[in-house]
Coordinates of C-alpha atoms in Angstrom, one line a residue:
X1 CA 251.6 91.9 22.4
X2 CA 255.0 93.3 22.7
X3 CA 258.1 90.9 22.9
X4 CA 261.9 91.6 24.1
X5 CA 264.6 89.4 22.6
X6 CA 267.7 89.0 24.0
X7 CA 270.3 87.2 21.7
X8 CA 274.2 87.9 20.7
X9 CA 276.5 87.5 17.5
X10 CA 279.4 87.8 16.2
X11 CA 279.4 90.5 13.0
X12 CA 282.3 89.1 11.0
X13 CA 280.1 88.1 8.4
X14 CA 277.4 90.9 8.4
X15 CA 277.2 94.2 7.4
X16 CA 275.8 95.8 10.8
X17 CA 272.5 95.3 12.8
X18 CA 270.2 97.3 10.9
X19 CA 268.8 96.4 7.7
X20 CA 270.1 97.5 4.5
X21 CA 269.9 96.7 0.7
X22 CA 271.9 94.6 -1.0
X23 CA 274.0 93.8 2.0
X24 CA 273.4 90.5 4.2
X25 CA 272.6 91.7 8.4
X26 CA 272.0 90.2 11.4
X27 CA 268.3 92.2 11.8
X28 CA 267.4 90.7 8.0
X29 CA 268.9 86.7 9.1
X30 CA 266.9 87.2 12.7
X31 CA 263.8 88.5 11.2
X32 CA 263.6 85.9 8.3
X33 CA 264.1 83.3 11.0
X34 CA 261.4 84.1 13.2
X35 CA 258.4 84.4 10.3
X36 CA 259.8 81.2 9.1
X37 CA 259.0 80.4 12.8
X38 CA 255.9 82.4 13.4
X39 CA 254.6 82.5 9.8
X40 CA 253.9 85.8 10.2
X41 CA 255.9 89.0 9.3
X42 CA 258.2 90.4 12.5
X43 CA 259.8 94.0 12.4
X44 CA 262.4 94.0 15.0
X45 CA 263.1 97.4 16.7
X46 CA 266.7 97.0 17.6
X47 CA 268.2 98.8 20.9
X48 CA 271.0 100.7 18.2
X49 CA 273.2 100.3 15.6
X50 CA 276.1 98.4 15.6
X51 CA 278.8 98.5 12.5
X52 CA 280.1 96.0 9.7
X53 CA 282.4 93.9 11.4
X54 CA 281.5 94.6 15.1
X55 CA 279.9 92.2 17.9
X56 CA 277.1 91.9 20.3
X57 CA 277.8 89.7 23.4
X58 CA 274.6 91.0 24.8
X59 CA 271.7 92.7 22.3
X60 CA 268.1 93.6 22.7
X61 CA 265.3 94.6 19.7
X62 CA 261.1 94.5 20.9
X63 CA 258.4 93.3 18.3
X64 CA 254.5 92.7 18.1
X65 CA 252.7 89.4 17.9
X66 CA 250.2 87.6 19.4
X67 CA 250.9 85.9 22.5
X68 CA 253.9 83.3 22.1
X69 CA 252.3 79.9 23.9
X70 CA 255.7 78.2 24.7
X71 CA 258.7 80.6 24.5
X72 CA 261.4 78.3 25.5
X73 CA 260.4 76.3 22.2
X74 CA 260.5 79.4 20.1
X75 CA 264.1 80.4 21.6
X76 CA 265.4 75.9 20.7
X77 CA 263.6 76.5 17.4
X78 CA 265.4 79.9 16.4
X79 CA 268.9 78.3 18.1
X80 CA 268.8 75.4 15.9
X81 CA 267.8 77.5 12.5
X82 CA 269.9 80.1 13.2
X83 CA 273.6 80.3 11.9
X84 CA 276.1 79.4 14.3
X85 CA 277.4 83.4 15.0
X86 CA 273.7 84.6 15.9
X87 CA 272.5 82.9 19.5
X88 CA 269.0 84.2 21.1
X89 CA 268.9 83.8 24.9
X90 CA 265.5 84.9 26.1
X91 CA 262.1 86.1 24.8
X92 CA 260.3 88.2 27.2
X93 CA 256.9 90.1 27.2
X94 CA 257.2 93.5 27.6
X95 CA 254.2 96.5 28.3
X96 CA 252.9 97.7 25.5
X97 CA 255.2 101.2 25.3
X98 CA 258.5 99.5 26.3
X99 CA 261.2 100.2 23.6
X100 CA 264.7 98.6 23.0
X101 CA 266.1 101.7 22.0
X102 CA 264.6 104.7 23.9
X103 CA 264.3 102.6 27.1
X104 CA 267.7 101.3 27.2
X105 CA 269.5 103.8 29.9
X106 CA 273.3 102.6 29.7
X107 CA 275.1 100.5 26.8
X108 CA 278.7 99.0 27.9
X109 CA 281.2 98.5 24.9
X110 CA 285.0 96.5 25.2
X111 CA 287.5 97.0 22.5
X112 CA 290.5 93.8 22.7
X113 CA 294.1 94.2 21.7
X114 CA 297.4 92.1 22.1
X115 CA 300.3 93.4 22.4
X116 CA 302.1 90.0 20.9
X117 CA 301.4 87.4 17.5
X118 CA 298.6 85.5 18.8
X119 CA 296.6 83.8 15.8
X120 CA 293.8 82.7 18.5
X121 CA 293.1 86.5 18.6
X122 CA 293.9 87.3 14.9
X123 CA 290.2 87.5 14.0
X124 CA 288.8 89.0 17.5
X125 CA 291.1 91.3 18.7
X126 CA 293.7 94.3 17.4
X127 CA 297.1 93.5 17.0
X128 CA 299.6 96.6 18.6
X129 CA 303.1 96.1 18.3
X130 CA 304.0 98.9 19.7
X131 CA 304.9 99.7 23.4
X132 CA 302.0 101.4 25.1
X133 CA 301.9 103.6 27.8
X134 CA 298.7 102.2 29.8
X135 CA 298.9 105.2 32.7
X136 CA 298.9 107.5 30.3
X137 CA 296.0 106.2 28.1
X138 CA 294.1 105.7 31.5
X139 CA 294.6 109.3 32.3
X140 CA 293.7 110.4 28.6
X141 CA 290.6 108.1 29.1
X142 CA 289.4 109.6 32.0
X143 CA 289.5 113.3 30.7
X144 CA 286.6 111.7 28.4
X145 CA 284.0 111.7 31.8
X146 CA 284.4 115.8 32.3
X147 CA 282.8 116.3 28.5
X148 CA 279.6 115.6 27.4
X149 CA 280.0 116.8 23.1
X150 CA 281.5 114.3 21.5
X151 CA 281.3 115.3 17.9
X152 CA 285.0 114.8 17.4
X153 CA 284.7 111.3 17.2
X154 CA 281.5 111.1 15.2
X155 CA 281.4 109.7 11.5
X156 CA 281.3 113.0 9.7
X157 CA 278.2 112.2 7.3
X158 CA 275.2 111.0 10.7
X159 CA 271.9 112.3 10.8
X160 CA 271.9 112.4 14.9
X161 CA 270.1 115.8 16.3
X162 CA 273.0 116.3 19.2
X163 CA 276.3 114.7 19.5
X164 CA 276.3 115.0 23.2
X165 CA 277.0 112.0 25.2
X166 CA 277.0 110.9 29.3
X167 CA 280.5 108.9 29.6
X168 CA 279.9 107.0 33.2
X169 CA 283.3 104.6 32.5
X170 CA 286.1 104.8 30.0
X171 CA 289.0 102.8 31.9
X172 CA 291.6 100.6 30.3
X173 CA 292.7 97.0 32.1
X174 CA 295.0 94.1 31.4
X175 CA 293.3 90.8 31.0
X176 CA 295.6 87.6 30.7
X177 CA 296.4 88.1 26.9
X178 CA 294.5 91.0 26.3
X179 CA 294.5 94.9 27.1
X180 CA 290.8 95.4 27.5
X181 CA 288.9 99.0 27.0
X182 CA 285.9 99.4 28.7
X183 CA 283.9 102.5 27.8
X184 CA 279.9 102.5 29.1
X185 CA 277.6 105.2 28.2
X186 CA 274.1 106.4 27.9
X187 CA 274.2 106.3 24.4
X188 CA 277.1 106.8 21.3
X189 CA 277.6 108.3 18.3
X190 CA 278.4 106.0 15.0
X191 CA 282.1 105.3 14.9
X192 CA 282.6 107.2 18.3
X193 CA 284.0 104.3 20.2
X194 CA 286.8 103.2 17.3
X195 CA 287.6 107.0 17.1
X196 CA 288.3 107.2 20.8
X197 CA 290.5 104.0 21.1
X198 CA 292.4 105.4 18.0
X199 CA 292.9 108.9 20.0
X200 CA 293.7 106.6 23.0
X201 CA 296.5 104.6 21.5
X202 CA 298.2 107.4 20.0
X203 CA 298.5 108.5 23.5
X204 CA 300.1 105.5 24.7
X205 CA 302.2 105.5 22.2
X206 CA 303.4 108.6 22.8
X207 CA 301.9 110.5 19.4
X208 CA 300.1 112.8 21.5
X209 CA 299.3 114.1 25.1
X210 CA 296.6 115.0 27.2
X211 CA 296.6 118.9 26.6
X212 CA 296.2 117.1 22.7
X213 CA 293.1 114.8 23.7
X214 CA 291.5 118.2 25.2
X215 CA 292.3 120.1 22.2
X216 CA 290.5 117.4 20.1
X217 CA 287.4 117.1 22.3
X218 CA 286.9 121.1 21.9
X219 CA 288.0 121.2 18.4
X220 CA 285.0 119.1 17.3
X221 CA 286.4 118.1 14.2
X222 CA 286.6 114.4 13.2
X223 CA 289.9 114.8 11.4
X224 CA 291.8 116.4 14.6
X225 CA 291.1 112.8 16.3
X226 CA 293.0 109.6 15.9
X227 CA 292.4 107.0 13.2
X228 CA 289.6 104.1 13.6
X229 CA 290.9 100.8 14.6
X230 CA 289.4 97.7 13.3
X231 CA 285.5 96.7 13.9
X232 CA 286.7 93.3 14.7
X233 CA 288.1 94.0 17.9
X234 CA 284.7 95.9 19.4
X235 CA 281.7 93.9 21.2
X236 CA 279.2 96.0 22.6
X237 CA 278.6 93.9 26.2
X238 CA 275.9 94.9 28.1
X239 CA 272.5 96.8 27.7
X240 CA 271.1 98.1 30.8
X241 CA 267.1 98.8 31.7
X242 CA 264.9 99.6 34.3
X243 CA 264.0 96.5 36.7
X244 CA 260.3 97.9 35.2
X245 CA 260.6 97.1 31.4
X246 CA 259.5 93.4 31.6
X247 CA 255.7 92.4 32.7

């Protein structure tokens, strides 16, 4: 039978989603859980790729098993053996074909900075200091919907077969103590987010324009755009589905 689960973390300590040698991950710490649980080997088919350093307030990955008797169990169980930055919140069965990844039809991503000192932020969020221009890097944001190649802000070295992309929302917005970007998508390239909020904030801070932002879009070239800012600061939020994918 094929499972969803639905859990979160924080990836301060782990060196992406996916598996990799010699490096510690949140799909290795989840998987070893649940055969310590199920005493029986679980591959976990994640919805995509997140990198060193960045967060999942919402994430999704489907595996095979027999049925699960008592899921609320399984989900206490995996709570109280998991470390205290990965949290599950629901295990759900699935039809047979439904997939994490290829099913998933919008992913929503926030990146946090302050704009003053604040050591409750100093690990979750990207200190600017500089005065930003939040008009103008709303402007610059929105030029991002009328494309759809986004190889510019790509990691040069990817094995992806296009680098085209459907932008629904890219929209900055002050929160309290926090300037929020909210970029949501059908699906993004590795780095692509932390490239854009680097283009973005050299806008505001008056670096570049938008005639510049087009420029780099069409250039295509990862070196035209602005520098990454820090994983720390970027939580992928929400993972959206058709009302369809659960039985």
């Amino acid at each position: 039978m094929r499972y969803f689960i639905q859990f979160s973390y924080n990836g301060a300590a782990y060196h992406g989603w996916q598996n990799q040698p010699n490096a510690i991950t949140v799909q290795q710490v989840l998987e070893k859980s649940l055969l310590t649980l199920l005493r029986q080997k679980v591959s976990l088919t994640g919805a995509g790729r997140t990198d060193a350093g960045v967060h999942a307030m919402q994430m999704y990955a489907h595996f095979e098993i027999s049925e699960i008797s008592d899921r609320k169990n399984l989900i206490y169980k995996l709570n109280a053996l998991l470390p205290d930055d990965i949290s599950v919140q629901d295990i759900f069965e699935v039809s047979a074909s439904a997939h994490a990844r290829f099913d998933a039809i919008a992913r929503t991503y926030e990146y946090w900075i302050v704009q003053e000192k604040n050591p409750f932020y100093s690990d979750s969020a990207h200190y600017v200091k500089h005065p930003l221009d939040i008009a103008k890097m709303n402007e610059a944001a929105s030029l991002l919907l009328a494309y759809k190649d986004f190889e510019c802000f790509s990691k040069s070295k990817t094995d992806v077969h296009t680098y085209f992309c459907d932008i629904k929302v890219a929209r900055w917005d002050k929160k309290k103590d926090l300037l929020v970007f909210t970029i949501q998508a059908d699906r993004f390239l590795r780095n692509m987010v932390r490239a854009i909020v680097g283009t973005l904030l050299d806008v505001g801070k008056g670096k570049s324009n938008l005639d510049d932002v087009k420029a780099i879009i069409n250039s295509k070239n990862r070196s035209k755009a602005g520098t990454s800012v820090p994983a720390k600061a970027l939580y992928l939020t929400h993972i959206s589905y058709p009302n369809t994918i659960a039985l």
